């Protein structure tokens, strides 16, 4: 099954990094965030990736064209004119990097990949968000309901504290630091789609998250898979530093080692 990684945006909130490189190439724990995302799928046996590139796509092409050198050591014999790999890890992956346009929106990127996708079920996610998603359970849920699309619903990280004000509007009756008090669910990526989803996307200028998914939900064809475990985007420098710190602490929580129970939601609205 093909895994499409949306990797073409500007990453303007990470401008400190993304003036040089595309956002998916920003490193976390010593390797690009996109490779962490690919590893999530690979833990479940998925290895056929299509990178929907755009902004600075040549850097993604250069990186993956030399990926065998990145993940292994080499032994060079100048006199013999030879260079041999010393394998450190095995990643039997197929990676296609496709330039889907510098200014194309997320929906348009998928539309441009129609010939790559073919007539089979496929998975899609963003190249800048990680989570210990149970991919097997996600796919089983998608196949069980028979709809066009499944989105993984996640709870957003608590970024701000909460102030409860008394009736006079000035006295603080309760102060809570970064605690999520209410069950809120958002789009966490990690989609499973049938090819019919592409029929909802008119062209390059259509963000997947706007009219296409809204219309699919209106037609009763969008279901949500509820993920209770770890999930975190890399939207800002602070996010990158947080994820980097988790890698330094040991096994990052988005690996299969810490895989939690997930469950289905009612149809998405």
XYZ file of N, CA and C in Angstrom:
807
model
N 0.844 -1.196 0.000
C 0.000 0.000 0.000
C 0.878 1.245 0.000
N 0.485 2.237 -0.784
C 1.275 3.459 -0.891
C 0.975 4.410 0.266
N 2.043 5.031 0.766
C 1.952 6.046 1.816
C 2.373 7.372 1.205
N 1.469 8.345 1.192
C 1.785 9.658 0.637
C 2.096 10.621 1.771
N 3.243 11.271 1.662
C 3.691 12.222 2.673
C 3.612 13.628 2.091
N 2.737 14.451 2.651
C 2.576 15.830 2.199
C 3.766 16.639 2.694
N 4.600 17.099 1.752
C 5.896 17.666 2.134
C 6.246 18.905 1.323
N 5.234 19.680 0.920
C 5.517 20.783 0.015
C 5.340 22.179 0.558
N 4.884 22.313 1.806
C 4.588 23.635 2.355
C 5.821 24.453 2.683
N 5.588 25.742 2.971
C 6.689 26.667 3.249
C 7.216 26.565 4.670
N 6.372 26.160 5.620
C 6.816 26.087 7.009
C 7.213 27.439 7.557
N 6.367 28.452 7.320
C 6.729 29.832 7.653
C 6.955 30.055 9.141
N 6.286 29.280 9.999
C 6.480 29.463 11.443
C 7.786 28.857 11.933
N 8.474 28.176 11.025
C 9.803 27.644 11.328
C 10.843 28.323 10.446
N 10.604 29.608 10.146
C 11.433 30.314 9.169
C 12.912 30.283 9.525
N 13.216 30.214 10.798
C 14.609 30.127 11.241
C 15.316 28.931 10.602
N 14.561 27.867 10.355
C 15.102 26.657 9.736
C 14.761 26.585 8.247
N 13.534 26.961 7.889
C 13.024 26.669 6.554
C 13.420 27.684 5.486
N 14.172 28.711 5.837
C 14.758 29.542 4.790
C 15.859 28.772 4.063
N 16.419 27.759 4.721
C 17.502 26.953 4.137
C 17.011 25.644 3.535
N 16.078 25.009 4.214
C 15.650 23.661 3.844
C 14.128 23.558 3.937
N 13.529 22.589 3.246
C 12.081 22.392 3.411
C 11.773 21.877 4.808
N 10.598 22.187 5.294
C 10.219 21.821 6.660
C 10.411 20.340 6.975
N 10.059 19.415 6.079
C 10.250 17.998 6.405
C 11.703 17.599 6.633
N 12.649 18.462 6.201
C 14.068 18.169 6.384
C 14.616 18.687 7.704
N 13.816 19.430 8.462
C 14.261 19.914 9.775
C 14.517 18.709 10.672
N 15.671 18.699 11.318
C 16.079 17.518 12.072
C 15.524 17.483 13.486
N 15.142 16.297 13.889
C 14.733 15.979 15.255
C 15.502 14.731 15.658
N 16.244 14.804 16.733
C 17.014 13.640 17.149
C 18.037 13.206 16.123
N 18.582 14.154 15.365
C 19.650 13.843 14.427
C 19.211 13.367 13.057
N 17.903 13.349 12.773
C 17.453 12.976 11.433
C 16.205 13.771 11.085
N 15.937 13.970 9.794
C 14.787 14.781 9.391
C 13.476 14.239 9.948
N 12.569 15.150 10.291
C 11.278 14.755 10.853
C 10.538 13.815 9.906
N 10.695 13.985 8.593
C 9.995 13.121 7.645
C 10.427 11.665 7.792
N 11.678 11.424 8.151
C 12.153 10.045 8.326
C 11.519 9.427 9.567
N 11.317 10.219 10.611
C 10.598 9.720 11.794
C 9.183 9.282 11.402
N 8.525 10.090 10.560
C 7.166 9.750 10.123
C 7.182 8.449 9.322
N 8.150 8.306 8.443
C 8.265 7.087 7.644
C 8.521 5.874 8.530
N 9.319 6.058 9.560
C 9.596 4.956 10.492
C 8.326 4.477 11.195
N 7.404 5.400 11.472
C 6.138 5.012 12.115
C 5.416 3.981 11.250
N 5.333 4.258 9.954
C 4.672 3.318 9.046
C 5.485 2.039 8.874
N 6.798 2.185 8.801
C 7.642 1.023 8.577
C 7.570 0.022 9.726
N 7.300 0.506 10.940
C 7.140 -0.393 12.085
C 5.991 -1.373 11.868
N 5.067 -1.003 10.981
C 3.914 -1.855 10.691
C 4.046 -2.541 9.330
N 5.239 -2.458 8.746
C 5.510 -3.176 7.512
C 5.251 -2.417 6.231
N 4.970 -1.118 6.304
C 4.701 -0.324 5.106
C 5.985 0.363 4.655
N 6.284 0.263 3.365
C 7.590 0.725 2.895
C 7.555 1.407 1.528
N 6.368 1.622 0.965
C 6.244 2.247 -0.353
C 5.769 3.685 -0.168
N 6.717 4.627 -0.219
C 6.437 6.022 0.114
C 6.468 6.913 -1.128
N 5.525 7.847 -1.177
C 5.535 8.899 -2.194
C 5.596 10.234 -1.463
N 6.676 10.964 -1.663
C 6.854 12.266 -1.027
C 6.317 13.328 -1.979
N 5.220 13.981 -1.584
C 4.609 15.039 -2.397
C 5.333 16.344 -2.093
N 6.402 16.600 -2.828
C 7.285 17.725 -2.549
C 6.813 18.982 -3.266
N 7.385 20.115 -2.847
C 7.061 21.395 -3.457
C 8.185 22.380 -3.201
N 8.066 23.127 -2.109
C 9.083 24.111 -1.725
C 10.434 23.421 -1.531
N 11.448 23.912 -2.264
C 12.807 23.355 -2.196
C 12.815 21.833 -2.403
N 12.032 21.386 -3.367
C 11.908 19.943 -3.605
C 13.233 19.294 -3.973
N 14.135 20.046 -4.601
C 15.417 19.475 -5.010
C 16.204 18.957 -3.808
N 16.052 19.610 -2.650
C 16.785 19.161 -1.466
C 16.247 17.831 -0.957
N 14.946 17.614 -1.071
C 14.375 16.313 -0.717
C 14.846 15.242 -1.698
N 14.906 15.585 -2.982
C 15.387 14.631 -3.979
C 16.847 14.266 -3.726
N 17.659 15.263 -3.411
C 19.073 15.001 -3.143
C 19.252 14.138 -1.901
N 18.479 14.434 -0.862
C 18.610 13.673 0.381
C 18.260 12.204 0.159
N 17.117 11.946 -0.456
C 16.692 10.555 -0.605
C 17.471 9.815 -1.690
N 18.040 10.535 -2.660
C 18.880 9.859 -3.648
C 20.170 9.353 -3.014
N 20.550 9.944 -1.884
C 21.740 9.506 -1.148
C 21.384 8.844 0.183
N 20.149 8.394 0.312
C 19.674 7.861 1.593
C 20.473 6.637 2.029
N 20.911 5.834 1.062
C 21.704 4.650 1.406
C 23.025 5.038 2.054
N 23.546 6.217 1.715
C 24.774 6.699 2.346
C 24.492 7.313 3.709
N 23.330 7.938 3.838
C 22.967 8.598 5.090
C 22.835 7.598 6.227
N 22.224 6.441 5.950
C 21.893 5.503 7.029
C 22.937 4.410 7.226
N 24.005 4.427 6.420
C 25.042 3.407 6.551
C 26.420 4.044 6.572
N 27.418 3.287 7.027
C 28.811 3.700 6.906
C 29.349 3.233 5.559
N 30.493 3.805 5.157
C 31.105 3.390 3.897
C 32.584 3.094 4.103
N 33.127 2.244 3.244
C 34.558 1.967 3.194
C 35.037 2.302 1.790
N 35.973 3.267 1.700
C 36.466 3.735 0.412
C 37.886 3.230 0.193
N 38.148 2.684 -0.985
C 39.494 2.248 -1.377
C 39.909 3.059 -2.600
N 40.602 4.199 -2.402
C 40.943 5.073 -3.530
C 41.760 4.377 -4.610
N 42.706 3.527 -4.201
C 43.554 2.866 -5.194
C 42.752 1.953 -6.108
N 41.703 1.354 -5.539
C 40.861 0.450 -6.324
C 39.681 1.168 -6.967
N 39.491 2.410 -6.547
C 38.353 3.160 -7.070
C 37.026 2.589 -6.637
N 36.986 2.060 -5.404
C 35.763 1.407 -4.936
C 35.225 2.079 -3.683
N 33.943 1.922 -3.483
C 33.271 2.424 -2.283
C 32.232 1.393 -1.887
N 32.386 0.824 -0.695
C 31.482 -0.236 -0.247
C 30.712 0.221 0.973
N 29.438 -0.149 1.022
C 28.607 0.159 2.181
C 28.883 -0.821 3.304
N 28.875 -0.296 4.525
C 28.903 -1.135 5.717
C 27.551 -0.961 6.389
N 26.609 -1.866 6.119
C 25.232 -1.659 6.594
C 25.136 -1.544 8.107
N 24.460 -0.499 8.557
C 24.174 -0.314 9.976
C 22.719 -0.637 10.280
N 21.859 -0.443 9.314
C 20.437 -0.719 9.501
C 19.825 -1.042 8.142
N 18.764 -1.774 8.170
C 18.100 -2.175 6.934
C 16.781 -1.429 6.794
N 16.653 -0.686 5.715
C 15.381 -0.048 5.383
C 15.073 -0.399 3.935
N 14.343 -1.455 3.742
C 13.994 -1.906 2.402
C 12.793 -1.104 1.919
N 13.056 0.164 1.600
C 11.999 1.092 1.243
C 12.024 1.405 -0.249
N 10.878 1.787 -0.748
C 10.763 2.389 -2.076
C 10.289 3.821 -1.847
N 11.079 4.797 -2.286
C 10.773 6.206 -2.028
C 10.714 6.956 -3.351
N 9.563 7.517 -3.663
C 9.396 8.357 -4.850
C 9.207 9.794 -4.386
N 10.058 10.689 -4.850
C 9.918 12.111 -4.530
C 9.365 12.802 -5.770
N 8.151 13.331 -5.658
C 7.449 13.911 -6.807
C 7.234 15.401 -6.560
N 7.726 16.232 -7.466
C 7.516 17.681 -7.350
C 6.076 17.989 -7.756
N 5.258 18.341 -6.777
C 3.841 18.615 -7.034
C 3.540 20.113 -7.102
N 4.602 20.929 -7.230
C 4.408 22.367 -7.403
C 4.727 23.157 -6.155
N 5.418 24.270 -6.340
C 5.854 25.075 -5.203
C 4.695 25.723 -4.464
N 3.621 26.070 -5.176
C 2.506 26.788 -4.555
C 1.221 25.963 -4.494
N 1.300 24.692 -4.835
C 0.122 23.829 -4.818
C -0.334 23.581 -3.385
N -1.634 23.560 -3.157
C -2.174 23.289 -1.830
C -2.233 21.779 -1.583
N -2.527 21.403 -0.334
C -2.456 19.989 0.042
C -3.376 19.099 -0.789
N -4.592 19.576 -1.052
C -5.498 18.792 -1.886
C -4.977 18.656 -3.304
N -4.470 19.755 -3.839
C -3.922 19.738 -5.182
C -2.747 18.788 -5.328
N -1.952 18.678 -4.290
C -0.814 17.745 -4.337
C -1.310 16.311 -4.511
N -2.357 15.960 -3.772
C -2.924 14.617 -3.932
C -3.481 14.425 -5.340
N -4.179 15.430 -5.834
C -4.782 15.343 -7.172
C -3.709 15.085 -8.228
N -2.569 15.752 -8.081
C -1.482 15.584 -9.044
C -0.882 14.175 -9.001
N -1.126 13.456 -7.923
C -0.570 12.109 -7.774
C -1.538 11.013 -8.207
N -2.621 11.379 -8.866
C -3.643 10.394 -9.234
C -3.038 9.197 -9.976
N -2.157 9.459 -10.938
C -1.574 8.355 -11.703
C -0.664 7.485 -10.843
N -0.059 8.078 -9.826
C 0.793 7.311 -8.917
C -0.056 6.448 -7.984
N -1.209 6.953 -7.621
C -2.068 6.270 -6.649
C -2.773 5.071 -7.267
N -3.281 5.241 -8.468
C -3.992 4.151 -9.126
C -5.367 3.918 -8.522
N -5.774 2.665 -8.456
C -7.137 2.318 -8.038
C -7.198 1.654 -6.669
N -6.159 1.792 -5.876
C -6.106 1.095 -4.597
C -6.242 2.058 -3.420
N -6.641 1.511 -2.282
C -6.640 2.262 -1.022
C -5.232 2.786 -0.765
N -5.129 4.005 -0.223
C -3.814 4.566 0.088
C -3.895 5.351 1.390
N -2.737 5.588 1.983
C -2.669 6.354 3.225
C -1.929 7.666 2.989
N -2.298 8.672 3.751
C -1.744 10.020 3.604
C -1.482 10.592 4.988
N -0.386 11.307 5.136
C -0.200 12.077 6.364
C 0.722 13.253 6.092
N 0.839 14.109 7.096
C 1.717 15.263 7.016
C 3.131 14.837 7.407
N 4.123 15.531 6.853
C 5.517 15.164 7.107
C 6.096 15.837 8.334
N 5.245 16.459 9.144
C 5.755 17.214 10.286
C 4.999 16.911 11.578
N 4.349 15.752 11.642
C 3.630 15.375 12.863
C 3.873 13.914 13.174
N 4.173 13.613 14.430
C 4.480 12.235 14.820
C 3.540 11.780 15.929
N 3.283 10.488 15.964
C 2.432 9.917 17.007
C 2.583 8.413 17.011
N 2.281 7.790 18.144
C 2.367 6.319 18.204
C 1.029 5.724 17.771
N 0.656 6.034 16.549
C -0.609 5.587 15.966
C -0.545 4.088 15.681
N -1.594 3.381 16.024
C -1.689 1.962 15.690
C -2.178 1.867 14.240
N -1.238 1.805 13.316
C -1.578 1.826 11.894
C -2.409 0.609 11.501
N -2.104 -0.540 12.082
C -2.885 -1.742 11.765
C -4.348 -1.572 12.169
N -4.572 -1.040 13.373
C -5.944 -0.834 13.843
C -6.646 0.240 13.018
N -5.909 1.277 12.639
C -6.460 2.341 11.794
C -6.946 1.771 10.463
N -6.119 0.970 9.826
C -6.493 0.405 8.532
C -7.651 -0.584 8.670
N -7.635 -1.378 9.736
C -8.732 -2.330 9.955
C -10.053 -1.594 10.142
N -10.019 -0.481 10.876
C -11.227 0.323 11.066
C -11.727 0.866 9.735
N -10.799 1.387 8.937
C -11.198 1.936 7.634
C -11.877 0.868 6.781
N -11.315 -0.299 6.761
C -11.885 -1.373 5.942
C -13.228 -1.852 6.487
N -13.431 -1.677 7.788
C -14.671 -2.172 8.397
C -15.882 -1.316 8.054
N -15.685 0.000 7.842
C -16.853 0.870 7.645
C -17.213 1.096 6.177
N -16.298 0.836 5.266
C -16.626 0.907 3.849
C -16.822 2.297 3.283
N -16.399 3.334 3.998
C -16.537 4.708 3.511
C -15.297 5.111 2.702
N -15.350 6.317 2.127
C -14.244 6.788 1.307
C -13.014 7.185 2.109
N -13.226 7.705 3.325
C -12.108 8.335 4.020
C -12.157 8.119 5.525
N -10.958 8.010 6.101
C -10.796 7.959 7.556
C -9.723 8.960 7.950
N -9.995 9.746 8.984
C -9.015 10.663 9.549
C -8.722 10.231 10.977
N -7.476 10.350 11.388
C -7.129 10.061 12.772
C -7.402 11.296 13.623
N -8.258 11.138 14.626
C -8.600 12.230 15.540
C -7.669 12.171 16.746
N -7.051 13.296 17.063
C -6.113 13.362 18.184
C -6.482 14.526 19.089
N -5.968 14.471 20.302
C -6.163 15.577 21.236
C -4.967 16.511 21.154
N -5.199 17.802 20.916
C -4.078 18.724 20.742
C -3.288 18.888 22.025
N -1.964 19.077 21.903
C -1.157 19.334 23.099
C -1.628 20.601 23.792
N -1.636 20.579 25.117
C -2.025 21.768 25.885
C -0.890 22.782 25.810
N -1.131 23.903 25.132
C -0.087 24.907 24.941
C -0.186 26.061 25.933
N -1.369 26.264 26.505
C -1.566 27.422 27.361
C -2.243 27.012 28.660
N -2.000 27.777 29.691
C -2.696 27.572 30.946
C -4.127 28.080 30.845
N -4.897 27.853 31.891
C -6.311 28.219 31.887
C -6.620 29.061 33.116
N -7.320 30.166 32.899
C -7.756 31.014 34.008
C -9.274 30.967 34.107
N -9.789 30.639 35.272
C -11.225 30.724 35.534
C -11.462 31.994 36.338
N -12.310 32.890 35.804
C -12.555 34.164 36.465
C -13.863 34.132 37.239
N -13.858 34.808 38.378
C -15.063 34.907 39.204
C -16.082 35.813 38.516
N -17.271 35.912 39.119
C -18.356 36.670 38.497
C -18.024 38.144 38.316
N -17.126 38.671 39.156
C -16.788 40.090 39.008
C -15.876 40.333 37.806
N -15.418 39.264 37.182
C -14.632 39.392 35.967
C -13.187 39.748 36.174
N -12.763 39.910 37.423
C -11.387 40.306 37.687
C -10.647 39.303 38.566
N -11.330 38.758 39.565
C -10.667 37.829 40.487
C -10.532 36.456 39.833
N -9.314 35.907 39.925
C -9.055 34.575 39.383
C -9.511 33.540 40.396
N -10.498 32.742 40.029
C -11.007 31.713 40.940
C -10.279 30.385 40.776
N -9.660 30.190 39.628
C -8.914 28.950 39.406
C -7.803 29.214 38.404
N -6.602 28.708 38.712
C -5.455 28.850 37.817
C -4.939 27.456 37.493
N -4.895 27.107 36.211
C -4.424 25.788 35.798
C -3.354 25.961 34.743
N -2.212 25.342 34.950
C -1.100 25.466 34.023
C -1.073 24.301 33.042
N -1.421 24.575 31.788
C -1.295 23.625 30.680
C -1.944 22.276 30.959
N -3.172 22.308 31.416
C -3.927 21.074 31.621
C -5.132 21.095 30.692
N -5.306 20.029 29.933
C -6.425 19.948 29.006
C -7.661 19.483 29.762
N -8.632 20.378 29.943
C -9.773 20.077 30.800
C -10.926 19.431 30.039
N -11.000 19.688 28.757
C -12.140 19.202 27.994
C -11.651 18.299 26.869
N -12.472 17.326 26.524
C -12.103 16.409 25.450
C -12.317 17.098 24.112
N -11.214 17.475 23.476
C -11.248 18.149 22.189
C -10.491 17.301 21.180
N -11.067 17.153 19.999
C -10.444 16.323 18.976
C -10.180 17.153 17.730
N -9.000 16.959 17.138
C -8.622 17.694 15.933
C -8.082 16.719 14.890
N -7.916 17.238 13.682
C -7.326 16.470 12.592
C -5.855 16.204 12.890
N -5.494 14.939 13.056
C -4.107 14.576 13.331
C -3.390 13.970 12.144
N -4.005 14.074 10.945
C -3.387 13.428 9.789
C -3.623 11.927 9.830
N -2.658 11.158 9.370
C -2.747 9.695 9.340
C -4.105 9.259 8.778
N -4.327 9.687 7.534
C -5.565 9.394 6.812
C -5.472 8.041 6.108
N -6.628 7.437 5.867
C -6.751 6.327 4.921
C -7.826 6.736 3.919
N -7.485 6.687 2.637
C -8.386 7.160 1.589
C -8.609 6.094 0.524
N -9.799 6.134 -0.046
C -10.076 5.430 -1.288
C -9.850 6.413 -2.446
N -9.541 5.917 -3.645
C -9.269 6.824 -4.769
C -10.395 7.809 -5.060
N -11.633 7.478 -4.684
C -12.753 8.379 -4.908
C -12.620 9.712 -4.208
N -11.763 9.799 -3.197
C -11.508 11.071 -2.510
C -10.998 12.112 -3.501
N -10.227 11.684 -4.480
C -9.634 12.618 -5.437
C -10.688 13.329 -6.279
N -11.857 12.728 -6.410
C -12.931 13.356 -7.182
C -13.488 14.597 -6.486
N -13.208 14.760 -5.212
C -13.662 15.927 -4.455
C -12.672 17.095 -4.546
N -11.566 16.890 -5.238
C -10.521 17.915 -5.313
C -10.479 18.473 -6.732
N -10.892 19.738 -6.939
C -10.952 20.285 -8.292
C -9.594 20.604 -8.911
N -8.618 21.033 -8.095
C -7.341 21.416 -8.694
C -6.310 21.839 -7.676
N -5.256 22.494 -8.169
C -4.087 22.841 -7.362
C -4.395 23.725 -6.165
N -5.383 24.598 -6.286
C -5.592 25.632 -5.273
C -6.478 25.179 -4.122
N -6.774 23.892 -4.036
C -7.709 23.402 -3.025
C -6.985 22.753 -1.848
N -7.056 23.358 -0.650
C -6.526 22.684 0.537
C -7.374 21.456 0.866
N -6.749 20.352 1.120
C -7.467 19.124 1.467
C -8.396 19.338 2.648
N -7.946 20.160 3.609
C -8.637 20.316 4.876
C -9.863 21.228 4.797
N -10.097 21.837 3.658
C -11.252 22.729 3.530
C -12.371 22.051 2.740
N -12.693 22.511 1.564
C -13.858 21.989 0.840
C -13.843 20.472 0.625
N -12.714 19.862 0.239
C -12.768 18.414 -0.007
C -13.228 17.606 1.200
N -12.585 17.765 2.346
C -12.981 16.982 3.517
C -14.342 17.418 4.051
N -14.652 18.710 3.928
C -15.978 19.182 4.339
C -17.068 18.514 3.508
N -16.856 18.440 2.208
C -17.848 17.832 1.320
C -17.934 16.317 1.526
N -16.798 15.686 1.762
C -16.803 14.241 2.019
C -17.580 13.942 3.298
N -17.377 14.775 4.325
C -18.120 14.602 5.579
C -19.614 14.841 5.362
N -19.952 15.863 4.583
C -21.363 16.169 4.284
C -22.048 14.982 3.618
N -21.313 14.276 2.797
C -21.871 13.120 2.088
C -21.840 11.843 2.926
N -21.425 11.965 4.194
C -21.404 10.810 5.084
C -20.308 9.812 4.786
N -19.222 10.286 4.134
C -18.162 9.381 3.702
C -16.860 9.557 4.482
N -16.892 10.322 5.579
C -15.691 10.542 6.385
C -15.900 9.993 7.788
N -15.015 9.100 8.201
C -15.059 8.520 9.539
C -13.801 8.921 10.300
N -13.900 8.933 11.622
C -12.774 9.342 12.460
C -12.313 8.195 13.347
N -11.011 8.049 13.450
C -10.375 7.036 14.276
C -9.732 7.750 15.461
N -10.170 7.449 16.650
C -9.806 8.202 17.851
C -8.520 7.643 18.470
N -7.497 8.477 18.508
C -6.190 8.063 19.033
C -5.944 8.733 20.383
N -5.758 7.912 21.423
C -5.565 8.442 22.770
C -4.106 8.668 23.138
N -3.205 8.125 22.355
C -1.798 8.139 22.744
C -1.076 9.419 22.373
N 0.229 9.297 22.254
C 1.075 10.455 21.959
C 0.856 10.937 20.528
N 0.800 12.245 20.378
C 0.784 12.897 19.065
C 1.278 14.319 19.256
N 2.122 14.771 18.355
C 2.612 16.149 18.461
C 3.056 16.641 17.088
N 2.637 17.854 16.713
C 3.085 18.441 15.449
C 4.407 19.168 15.649
N 5.070 19.496 14.547
C 6.256 20.341 14.614
C 5.957 21.617 13.836
N 5.233 22.513 14.489
C 4.813 23.750 13.842
C 5.755 24.915 14.117
N 6.444 24.881 15.239
C 7.266 26.008 15.669
C 8.636 25.515 16.132
N 9.543 26.456 16.336
C 10.861 26.114 16.872
C 10.722 25.457 18.237
N 9.782 25.944 19.023
C 9.562 25.346 20.342
C 9.127 23.879 20.211
N 8.274 23.576 19.234
C 7.875 22.188 18.988
C 9.090 21.336 18.626
N 9.933 21.872 17.751
C 11.119 21.118 17.348
C 12.009 20.829 18.542
N 12.197 21.823 19.387
C 13.033 21.635 20.572
C 12.431 20.599 21.515
N 11.109 20.602 21.639
C 10.426 19.631 22.497
C 10.620 18.211 21.969
N 10.394 18.014 20.674
C 10.549 16.688 20.087
C 12.005 16.235 20.129
N 12.907 17.170 19.908
C 14.332 16.859 19.976
C 14.708 16.390 21.379
N 14.154 17.049 22.390
C 14.419 16.655 23.771
C 13.901 15.267 24.089
N 12.747 14.903 23.516
C 12.209 13.557 23.737
C 13.136 12.497 23.159
N 13.772 12.811 22.036
C 14.737 11.872 21.449
C 15.965 11.733 22.343
N 16.407 12.837 22.902
C 17.583 12.803 23.772
C 17.317 12.026 25.054
N 16.051 11.998 25.482
C 15.700 11.293 26.718
C 15.695 9.777 26.555
N 15.755 9.284 25.328
C 15.730 7.840 25.102
C 14.848 7.491 23.928
N 14.069 6.437 24.051
C 13.180 6.007 22.974
C 12.033 7.004 22.849
N 11.888 7.674 21.701
C 10.821 8.673 21.576
C 9.443 8.027 21.646
N 8.469 8.728 22.195
C 7.156 8.131 22.468
C 6.323 7.834 21.232
N 6.764 8.225 20.042
C 5.980 7.909 18.845
C 6.389 6.565 18.227
N 7.267 5.824 18.898
C 7.644 4.511 18.386
C 6.613 3.467 18.791
N 6.673 2.327 18.151
C 5.695 1.262 18.409
C 5.825 0.691 19.810
N 6.966 0.910 20.459
C 7.171 0.371 21.805
C 6.089 0.860 22.757
N 5.677 2.118 22.572
C 4.682 2.718 23.475
C 3.307 2.779 22.840
N 3.048 1.910 21.862
C 1.795 1.996 21.114
C 0.583 1.817 22.025
N -0.352 2.764 22.028
C -1.517 2.696 22.905
C -2.724 2.084 22.210
N -3.763 1.904 22.957
C -5.051 1.514 22.380
C -5.674 2.731 21.700
N -6.232 2.514 20.546
C -6.990 3.545 19.851
C -8.369 2.984 19.565
N -9.300 3.843 19.226
C -10.646 3.344 18.951
C -11.356 4.234 17.951
N -12.467 3.741 17.462
C -13.224 4.462 16.445
C -14.131 5.503 17.072
N -14.355 6.556 16.299
C -15.333 7.585 16.652
C -16.576 7.417 15.784
N -17.588 8.185 16.109
C -18.744 8.286 15.227
C -18.306 8.970 13.926
N -19.111 8.920 12.867
C -18.746 9.585 11.621
C -18.371 11.045 11.852
N -17.288 11.475 11.179
C -16.837 12.856 11.328
C -17.851 13.797 10.710
N -17.935 14.978 11.281
C -18.879 15.978 10.775
C -18.120 17.173 10.230
